[in-house]
Amino acid sequence: KAGVTQTPRYLIKTRGQQVTLSCSPISGHRSVSWYQQTPGQGLQFLFEYFSETQRNKGNFPGRFSGRQFSNSRSEMNVSTLELGDSALYLCASSNWGLGTEAFFGQGTRLTVV
Amino acid sequence: GIQVEQSPPDLILQEGANSTLRCNFSDSVNNLQWFHQNPWGQLINLFYIPSGTKQNGRLSATTVATERYSLLYISSSQTTDSGVYFCAVPSGNTPLVFGKGTRLSVIA
């Protein structure tokens, strides 16, 4: 079956702009989690959505938000972009979230200039 | 929250050599995953291994949950094994907490 699909793969944005990233999970999976990867901080958890509800949230400012649709596809949005938001954003798909095996997409590499 | 420590941070091997990567975690866990991050950034699932031993080709993993560590064994390494290896565990409300990874370079 198809894996986790993230779009776009690459993005270049200017400081102050906003950006929306998309993640389509594996068919039948209801949990989508988002992670930010930077050289300095490593892989950090942003938030998790399950059945269209945000179930868990990491320690990121309110500029980072997300949502999940009825087909389990998820989007994350970053408003008022800062240079420090440049990162690889990865989404993970799993059956039930916490405690179940997670599968990752190819990631979206965001560069803020 | 839980601390996840991986060692060594960097490893350089000659093709054909064997290696052991270690993951220590500071609290009890009910599952653990190993991933390989390829040069394009994607995290590839290697093992979902809450406890015990699993093998997949040249790779195997062992988790000793009672002692809070997991080991990833790579035998007869190949240049395609190069990349960063991560272990990750759930903690509280966080689905996965990652270690900082082990960067493996396999030289022909």
PDB file of C-alpha atoms in Angstrom:
ATOM      1  CA  LYS A   1       0.000   0.000   0.000  1.00  0.00           C
ATOM      2  CA  ALA A   2       1.075   3.600  -0.499  1.00  0.00           C
ATOM      3  CA  GLY A   3       3.325   5.176   2.099  1.00  0.00           C
ATOM      4  CA  VAL A   4       3.167   8.550   3.756  1.00  0.00           C
ATOM      5  CA  THR A   5       3.171  11.414   1.268  1.00  0.00           C
ATOM      6  CA  GLN A   6       4.352  14.908   2.098  1.00  0.00           C
ATOM      7  CA  THR A   7       4.073  17.898  -0.168  1.00  0.00           C
ATOM      8  CA  PRO A   8       5.824  19.973  -1.225  1.00  0.00           C
ATOM      9  CA  ARG A   9       9.283  18.445  -0.916  1.00  0.00           C
ATOM     10  CA  TYR A  10      11.089  21.797  -0.921  1.00  0.00           C
ATOM     11  CA  LEU A  11      10.051  25.328  -0.119  1.00  0.00           C
ATOM     12  CA  ILE A  12      11.799  28.669   0.019  1.00  0.00           C
ATOM     13  CA  LYS A  13       9.992  31.445   1.850  1.00  0.00           C
ATOM     14  CA  THR A  14      10.787  34.953   3.017  1.00  0.00           C
ATOM     15  CA  ARG A  15      10.781  36.042   6.648  1.00  0.00           C
ATOM     16  CA  GLY A  16       7.341  37.153   7.737  1.00  0.00           C
ATOM     17  CA  GLN A  17       5.467  34.987   5.253  1.00  0.00           C
ATOM     18  CA  GLN A  18       3.386  31.979   6.164  1.00  0.00           C
ATOM     19  CA  VAL A  19       3.576  28.437   4.851  1.00  0.00           C
ATOM     20  CA  THR A  20       1.345  25.373   4.732  1.00  0.00           C
ATOM     21  CA  LEU A  21       2.684  21.833   4.523  1.00  0.00           C
ATOM     22  CA  SER A  22       0.617  18.760   3.733  1.00  0.00           C
ATOM     23  CA  CYS A  23       0.781  15.141   4.842  1.00  0.00           C
ATOM     24  CA  SER A  24      -1.286  12.211   3.574  1.00  0.00           C
ATOM     25  CA  PRO A  25      -1.003   9.217   5.911  1.00  0.00           C
ATOM     26  CA  ILE A  26      -1.059   5.537   5.085  1.00  0.00           C
ATOM     27  CA  SER A  27      -4.574   4.423   4.237  1.00  0.00           C
ATOM     28  CA  GLY A  28      -6.405   3.399   7.387  1.00  0.00           C
ATOM     29  CA  HIS A  29      -4.077   5.241   9.757  1.00  0.00           C
ATOM     30  CA  ARG A  30      -5.836   7.796  11.908  1.00  0.00           C
ATOM     31  CA  SER A  31      -2.907   9.404  13.709  1.00  0.00           C
ATOM     32  CA  VAL A  32      -0.614  11.968  12.136  1.00  0.00           C
ATOM     33  CA  SER A  33       2.293  13.507  14.024  1.00  0.00           C
ATOM     34  CA  TRP A  34       4.605  16.290  12.941  1.00  0.00           C
ATOM     35  CA  TYR A  35       8.288  16.714  13.788  1.00  0.00           C
ATOM     36  CA  GLN A  36      10.854  19.418  13.118  1.00  0.00           C
ATOM     37  CA  GLN A  37      14.456  18.466  12.478  1.00  0.00           C
ATOM     38  CA  THR A  38      17.279  21.005  12.735  1.00  0.00           C
ATOM     39  CA  PRO A  39      21.031  20.469  13.082  1.00  0.00           C
ATOM     40  CA  GLY A  40      21.055  22.134  16.475  1.00  0.00           C
ATOM     41  CA  GLN A  41      17.952  20.684  18.123  1.00  0.00           C
ATOM     42  CA  GLY A  42      17.596  17.351  16.381  1.00  0.00           C
ATOM     43  CA  LEU A  43      14.147  15.853  15.931  1.00  0.00           C
ATOM     44  CA  GLN A  44      11.476  17.557  17.991  1.00  0.00           C
ATOM     45  CA  PHE A  45       7.783  16.772  18.304  1.00  0.00           C
ATOM     46  CA  LEU A  46       5.390  19.485  17.135  1.00  0.00           C
ATOM     47  CA  PHE A  47       1.891  18.015  17.503  1.00  0.00           C
ATOM     48  CA  GLU A  48      -0.262  14.972  16.921  1.00  0.00           C
ATOM     49  CA  TYR A  49      -3.701  14.739  15.386  1.00  0.00           C
ATOM     50  CA  PHE A  50      -6.110  11.855  15.756  1.00  0.00           C
ATOM     51  CA  SER A  51      -9.578  11.737  14.233  1.00  0.00           C
ATOM     52  CA  GLU A  52      -9.463  15.455  13.379  1.00  0.00           C
ATOM     53  CA  THR A  53      -8.532  16.470  16.935  1.00  0.00           C
ATOM     54  CA  GLN A  54      -5.205  17.710  18.217  1.00  0.00           C
ATOM     55  CA  ARG A  55      -4.371  15.150  20.838  1.00  0.00           C
ATOM     56  CA  ASN A  56      -0.876  16.194  21.901  1.00  0.00           C
ATOM     57  CA  LYS A  57       1.330  19.216  21.437  1.00  0.00           C
ATOM     58  CA  GLY A  58       5.042  19.836  21.801  1.00  0.00           C
ATOM     59  CA  ASN A  59       6.787  22.918  23.055  1.00  0.00           C
ATOM     60  CA  PHE A  60       6.526  25.223  20.050  1.00  0.00           C
ATOM     61  CA  PRO A  61       5.106  28.754  19.797  1.00  0.00           C
ATOM     62  CA  GLY A  62       1.578  29.408  18.640  1.00  0.00           C
ATOM     63  CA  ARG A  63       2.863  30.362  15.174  1.00  0.00           C
ATOM     64  CA  PHE A  64       2.916  26.625  14.540  1.00  0.00           C
ATOM     65  CA  SER A  65      -0.521  25.158  14.040  1.00  0.00           C
ATOM     66  CA  GLY A  66      -2.126  22.254  12.306  1.00  0.00           C
ATOM     67  CA  ARG A  67      -5.316  20.485  11.452  1.00  0.00           C
ATOM     68  CA  GLN A  68      -6.555  17.145  10.275  1.00  0.00           C
ATOM     69  CA  PHE A  69      -9.320  16.443   7.824  1.00  0.00           C
ATOM     70  CA  SER A  70     -11.940  13.704   7.840  1.00  0.00           C
ATOM     71  CA  ASN A  71      -9.818  11.620   5.430  1.00  0.00           C
ATOM     72  CA  SER A  72      -6.937  11.812   7.962  1.00  0.00           C
ATOM     73  CA  ARG A  73      -4.839  14.075   5.760  1.00  0.00           C
ATOM     74  CA  SER A  74      -3.122  16.718   7.839  1.00  0.00           C
ATOM     75  CA  GLU A  75      -1.730  20.163   7.247  1.00  0.00           C
ATOM     76  CA  MET A  76       0.602  22.221   9.353  1.00  0.00           C
ATOM     77  CA  ASN A  77       0.916  25.959   9.093  1.00  0.00           C
ATOM     78  CA  VAL A  78       3.670  28.263  10.218  1.00  0.00           C
ATOM     79  CA  SER A  79       2.854  31.953  10.310  1.00  0.00           C
ATOM     80  CA  THR A  80       5.223  34.911  10.457  1.00  0.00           C
ATOM     81  CA  LEU A  81       8.196  32.826   9.423  1.00  0.00           C
ATOM     82  CA  GLU A  82      11.534  33.365  11.113  1.00  0.00           C
ATOM     83  CA  LEU A  83      14.987  32.363   9.901  1.00  0.00           C
ATOM     84  CA  GLY A  84      15.101  29.763  12.679  1.00  0.00           C
ATOM     85  CA  ASP A  85      12.119  27.963  11.199  1.00  0.00           C
ATOM     86  CA  SER A  86      14.349  26.659   8.422  1.00  0.00           C
ATOM     87  CA  ALA A  87      14.247  22.924   8.949  1.00  0.00           C
ATOM     88  CA  LEU A  88      13.180  19.552   7.664  1.00  0.00           C
ATOM     89  CA  TYR A  89       9.560  18.928   8.635  1.00  0.00           C
ATOM     90  CA  LEU A  90       8.591  15.279   8.899  1.00  0.00           C
ATOM     91  CA  CYS A  91       5.198  13.766   9.401  1.00  0.00           C
ATOM     92  CA  ALA A  92       4.511  10.331  10.792  1.00  0.00           C
ATOM     93  CA  SER A  93       1.487   8.126  10.326  1.00  0.00           C
ATOM     94  CA  SER A  94       0.320   5.387  12.667  1.00  0.00           C
ATOM     95  CA  ASN A  95      -2.790   3.398  13.511  1.00  0.00           C
ATOM     96  CA  TRP A  96      -3.428   4.792  16.968  1.00  0.00           C
ATOM     97  CA  GLY A  97      -0.559   7.144  17.745  1.00  0.00           C
ATOM     98  CA  LEU A  98       1.242   6.722  21.029  1.00  0.00           C
ATOM     99  CA  GLY A  99       2.659   3.242  21.394  1.00  0.00           C
ATOM    100  CA  THR A 100       2.036   2.069  17.860  1.00  0.00           C
ATOM    101  CA  GLU A 101       4.543   1.823  15.043  1.00  0.00           C
ATOM    102  CA  ALA A 102       5.049   5.095  13.185  1.00  0.00           C
ATOM    103  CA  PHE A 103       5.943   5.478   9.507  1.00  0.00           C
ATOM    104  CA  PHE A 104       7.445   8.662   8.130  1.00  0.00           C
ATOM    105  CA  GLY A 105       7.084  10.601   4.939  1.00  0.00           C
ATOM    106  CA  GLN A 106       9.992  11.976   2.899  1.00  0.00           C
ATOM    107  CA  GLY A 107       9.761  15.341   4.580  1.00  0.00           C
ATOM    108  CA  THR A 108       9.443  18.938   3.476  1.00  0.00           C
ATOM    109  CA  ARG A 109      12.622  20.975   3.540  1.00  0.00           C
ATOM    110  CA  LEU A 110      11.766  24.584   4.360  1.00  0.00           C
ATOM    111  CA  THR A 111      14.267  27.368   3.879  1.00  0.00           C
ATOM    112  CA  VAL A 112      13.444  30.823   5.208  1.00  0.00           C
ATOM    113  CA  VAL A 113      15.473  33.675   3.738  1.00  0.00           C
TER     114      VAL A 113
ATOM    115  CA  GLY B   1      10.647  13.725  30.255  1.00  0.00           C
ATOM    116  CA  ILE B   2      12.571  10.710  29.107  1.00  0.00           C
ATOM    117  CA  GLN B   3      16.172  11.053  27.978  1.00  0.00           C
ATOM    118  CA  VAL B   4      17.387   9.032  24.995  1.00  0.00           C
ATOM    119  CA  GLU B   5      21.118   8.728  24.471  1.00  0.00           C
ATOM    120  CA  GLN B   6      22.788   7.118  21.499  1.00  0.00           C
ATOM    121  CA  SER B   7      26.382   6.037  21.131  1.00  0.00           C
ATOM    122  CA  PRO B   8      28.695   6.405  19.444  1.00  0.00           C
ATOM    123  CA  PRO B   9      27.799   9.738  17.840  1.00  0.00           C
ATOM    124  CA  ASP B  10      29.948   8.983  14.820  1.00  0.00           C
ATOM    125  CA  LEU B  11      31.252   5.746  13.371  1.00  0.00           C
ATOM    126  CA  ILE B  12      33.449   5.111  10.352  1.00  0.00           C
ATOM    127  CA  LEU B  13      33.704   1.571   9.030  1.00  0.00           C
ATOM    128  CA  GLN B  14      35.386  -0.235   6.237  1.00  0.00           C
ATOM    129  CA  GLU B  15      32.976  -2.045   3.957  1.00  0.00           C
ATOM    130  CA  GLY B  16      32.392  -5.562   5.255  1.00  0.00           C
ATOM    131  CA  ALA B  17      32.920  -4.696   8.914  1.00  0.00           C
ATOM    132  CA  ASN B  18      30.363  -5.248  11.680  1.00  0.00           C
ATOM    133  CA  SER B  19      29.087  -2.631  14.104  1.00  0.00           C
ATOM    134  CA  THR B  20      26.936  -2.197  17.190  1.00  0.00           C
ATOM    135  CA  LEU B  21      24.953   0.951  17.895  1.00  0.00           C
ATOM    136  CA  ARG B  22      23.551   1.570  21.344  1.00  0.00           C
ATOM    137  CA  CYS B  23      20.481   3.385  22.617  1.00  0.00           C
ATOM    138  CA  ASN B  24      19.985   4.063  26.329  1.00  0.00           C
ATOM    139  CA  PHE B  25      16.766   5.483  27.729  1.00  0.00           C
ATOM    140  CA  SER B  26      16.154   6.902  31.173  1.00  0.00           C
ATOM    141  CA  ASP B  27      12.723   5.467  31.940  1.00  0.00           C
ATOM    142  CA  SER B  28      10.713   2.365  31.224  1.00  0.00           C
ATOM    143  CA  VAL B  29       9.107   2.213  27.794  1.00  0.00           C
ATOM    144  CA  ASN B  30       6.559  -0.014  26.111  1.00  0.00           C
ATOM    145  CA  ASN B  31       7.994   0.274  22.649  1.00  0.00           C
ATOM    146  CA  LEU B  32      11.062   1.407  20.772  1.00  0.00           C
ATOM    147  CA  GLN B  33      11.782   2.072  17.126  1.00  0.00           C
ATOM    148  CA  TRP B  34      15.011   2.171  15.138  1.00  0.00           C
ATOM    149  CA  PHE B  35      15.210   4.284  11.997  1.00  0.00           C
ATOM    150  CA  HIS B  36      17.748   4.926   9.267  1.00  0.00           C
ATOM    151  CA  GLN B  37      17.694   8.427   7.820  1.00  0.00           C
ATOM    152  CA  ASN B  38      18.715   8.361   4.200  1.00  0.00           C
ATOM    153  CA  PRO B  39      20.626  11.193   2.470  1.00  0.00           C
ATOM    154  CA  TRP B  40      17.353  12.736   1.315  1.00  0.00           C
ATOM    155  CA  GLY B  41      16.045  12.988   4.850  1.00  0.00           C
ATOM    156  CA  GLN B  42      13.459  10.257   4.979  1.00  0.00           C
ATOM    157  CA  LEU B  43      13.296   8.109   8.099  1.00  0.00           C
ATOM    158  CA  ILE B  44      13.187   4.471   7.093  1.00  0.00           C
ATOM    159  CA  ASN B  45      11.744   2.005   9.599  1.00  0.00           C
ATOM    160  CA  LEU B  46      14.203  -0.647  10.665  1.00  0.00           C
ATOM    161  CA  PHE B  47      12.658  -2.204  13.754  1.00  0.00           C
ATOM    162  CA  TYR B  48       9.715  -1.801  16.071  1.00  0.00           C
ATOM    163  CA  ILE B  49      11.062  -3.667  19.070  1.00  0.00           C
ATOM    164  CA  PRO B  50       9.629  -3.145  22.573  1.00  0.00           C
ATOM    165  CA  SER B  51      11.649  -6.079  23.871  1.00  0.00           C
ATOM    166  CA  GLY B  52      13.533  -9.129  22.706  1.00  0.00           C
ATOM    167  CA  THR B  53      15.458  -9.642  19.493  1.00  0.00           C
ATOM    168  CA  LYS B  54      14.500  -9.234  15.854  1.00  0.00           C
ATOM    169  CA  GLN B  55      16.458  -9.812  12.687  1.00  0.00           C
ATOM    170  CA  ASN B  56      16.053  -8.499   9.186  1.00  0.00           C
ATOM    171  CA  GLY B  57      18.775  -9.576   6.797  1.00  0.00           C
ATOM    172  CA  ARG B  58      22.107  -8.137   7.880  1.00  0.00           C
ATOM    173  CA  LEU B  59      20.469  -6.068  10.603  1.00  0.00           C
ATOM    174  CA  SER B  60      19.289  -7.191  13.973  1.00  0.00           C
ATOM    175  CA  ALA B  61      18.142  -5.428  17.117  1.00  0.00           C
ATOM    176  CA  THR B  62      17.832  -6.333  20.756  1.00  0.00           C
ATOM    177  CA  THR B  63      15.940  -4.406  23.398  1.00  0.00           C
ATOM    178  CA  VAL B  64      16.405  -5.154  27.087  1.00  0.00           C
ATOM    179  CA  ALA B  65      13.584  -3.096  28.525  1.00  0.00           C
ATOM    180  CA  THR B  66      14.360  -3.948  32.152  1.00  0.00           C
ATOM    181  CA  GLU B  67      17.854  -2.499  31.743  1.00  0.00           C
ATOM    182  CA  ARG B  68      16.694   0.381  29.550  1.00  0.00           C
ATOM    183  CA  TYR B  69      18.782  -0.108  26.459  1.00  0.00           C
ATOM    184  CA  SER B  70      18.581  -1.323  22.908  1.00  0.00           C
ATOM    185  CA  LEU B  71      21.292  -2.405  20.486  1.00  0.00           C
ATOM    186  CA  LEU B  72      21.310  -2.324  16.705  1.00  0.00           C
ATOM    187  CA  TYR B  73      23.728  -4.705  14.982  1.00  0.00           C
ATOM    188  CA  ILE B  74      24.861  -4.195  11.422  1.00  0.00           C
ATOM    189  CA  SER B  75      26.847  -7.042   9.912  1.00  0.00           C
ATOM    190  CA  SER B  76      28.905  -7.041   6.714  1.00  0.00           C
ATOM    191  CA  SER B  77      28.311  -3.326   6.270  1.00  0.00           C
ATOM    192  CA  GLN B  78      27.842  -1.835   2.823  1.00  0.00           C
ATOM    193  CA  THR B  79      28.239   1.721   1.575  1.00  0.00           C
ATOM    194  CA  THR B  80      24.456   1.943   1.292  1.00  0.00           C
ATOM    195  CA  ASP B  81      24.266   1.534   5.073  1.00  0.00           C
ATOM    196  CA  SER B  82      25.741   5.013   5.469  1.00  0.00           C
ATOM    197  CA  GLY B  83      23.506   7.614   7.053  1.00  0.00           C
ATOM    198  CA  VAL B  84      22.178   8.478  10.470  1.00  0.00           C
ATOM    199  CA  TYR B  85      20.570   5.898  12.723  1.00  0.00           C
ATOM    200  CA  PHE B  86      18.011   7.015  15.279  1.00  0.00           C
ATOM    201  CA  CYS B  87      16.247   5.264  18.086  1.00  0.00           C
ATOM    202  CA  ALA B  88      13.007   6.696  19.426  1.00  0.00           C
ATOM    203  CA  VAL B  89      10.651   5.909  22.289  1.00  0.00           C
ATOM    204  CA  PRO B  90       7.273   7.255  23.442  1.00  0.00           C
ATOM    205  CA  SER B  91       7.157   9.412  26.543  1.00  0.00           C
ATOM    206  CA  GLY B  92       4.151  10.892  28.250  1.00  0.00           C
ATOM    207  CA  ASN B  93       2.072  12.536  25.552  1.00  0.00           C
ATOM    208  CA  THR B  94       4.888  12.562  23.021  1.00  0.00           C
ATOM    209  CA  PRO B  95       4.534   9.784  20.458  1.00  0.00           C
ATOM    210  CA  LEU B  96       8.285   9.600  19.828  1.00  0.00           C
ATOM    211  CA  VAL B  97      11.277  11.110  21.598  1.00  0.00           C
ATOM    212  CA  PHE B  98      14.408  10.751  19.493  1.00  0.00           C
ATOM    213  CA  GLY B  99      18.018  10.360  20.407  1.00  0.00           C
ATOM    214  CA  LYS B 100      20.608  12.528  18.656  1.00  0.00           C
ATOM    215  CA  GLY B 101      21.527   9.676  16.333  1.00  0.00           C
ATOM    216  CA  THR B 102      24.642   7.814  15.272  1.00  0.00           C
ATOM    217  CA  ARG B 103      26.185   8.968  12.002  1.00  0.00           C
ATOM    218  CA  LEU B 104      27.590   5.951  10.183  1.00  0.00           C
ATOM    219  CA  SER B 105      29.988   6.245   7.256  1.00  0.00           C
ATOM    220  CA  VAL B 106      30.915   3.058   5.419  1.00  0.00           C
ATOM    221  CA  ILE B 107      33.960   3.381   3.208  1.00  0.00           C
ATOM    222  CA  ALA B 108      34.593   1.139   0.223  1.00  0.00           C
TER     223      ALA B 108
END
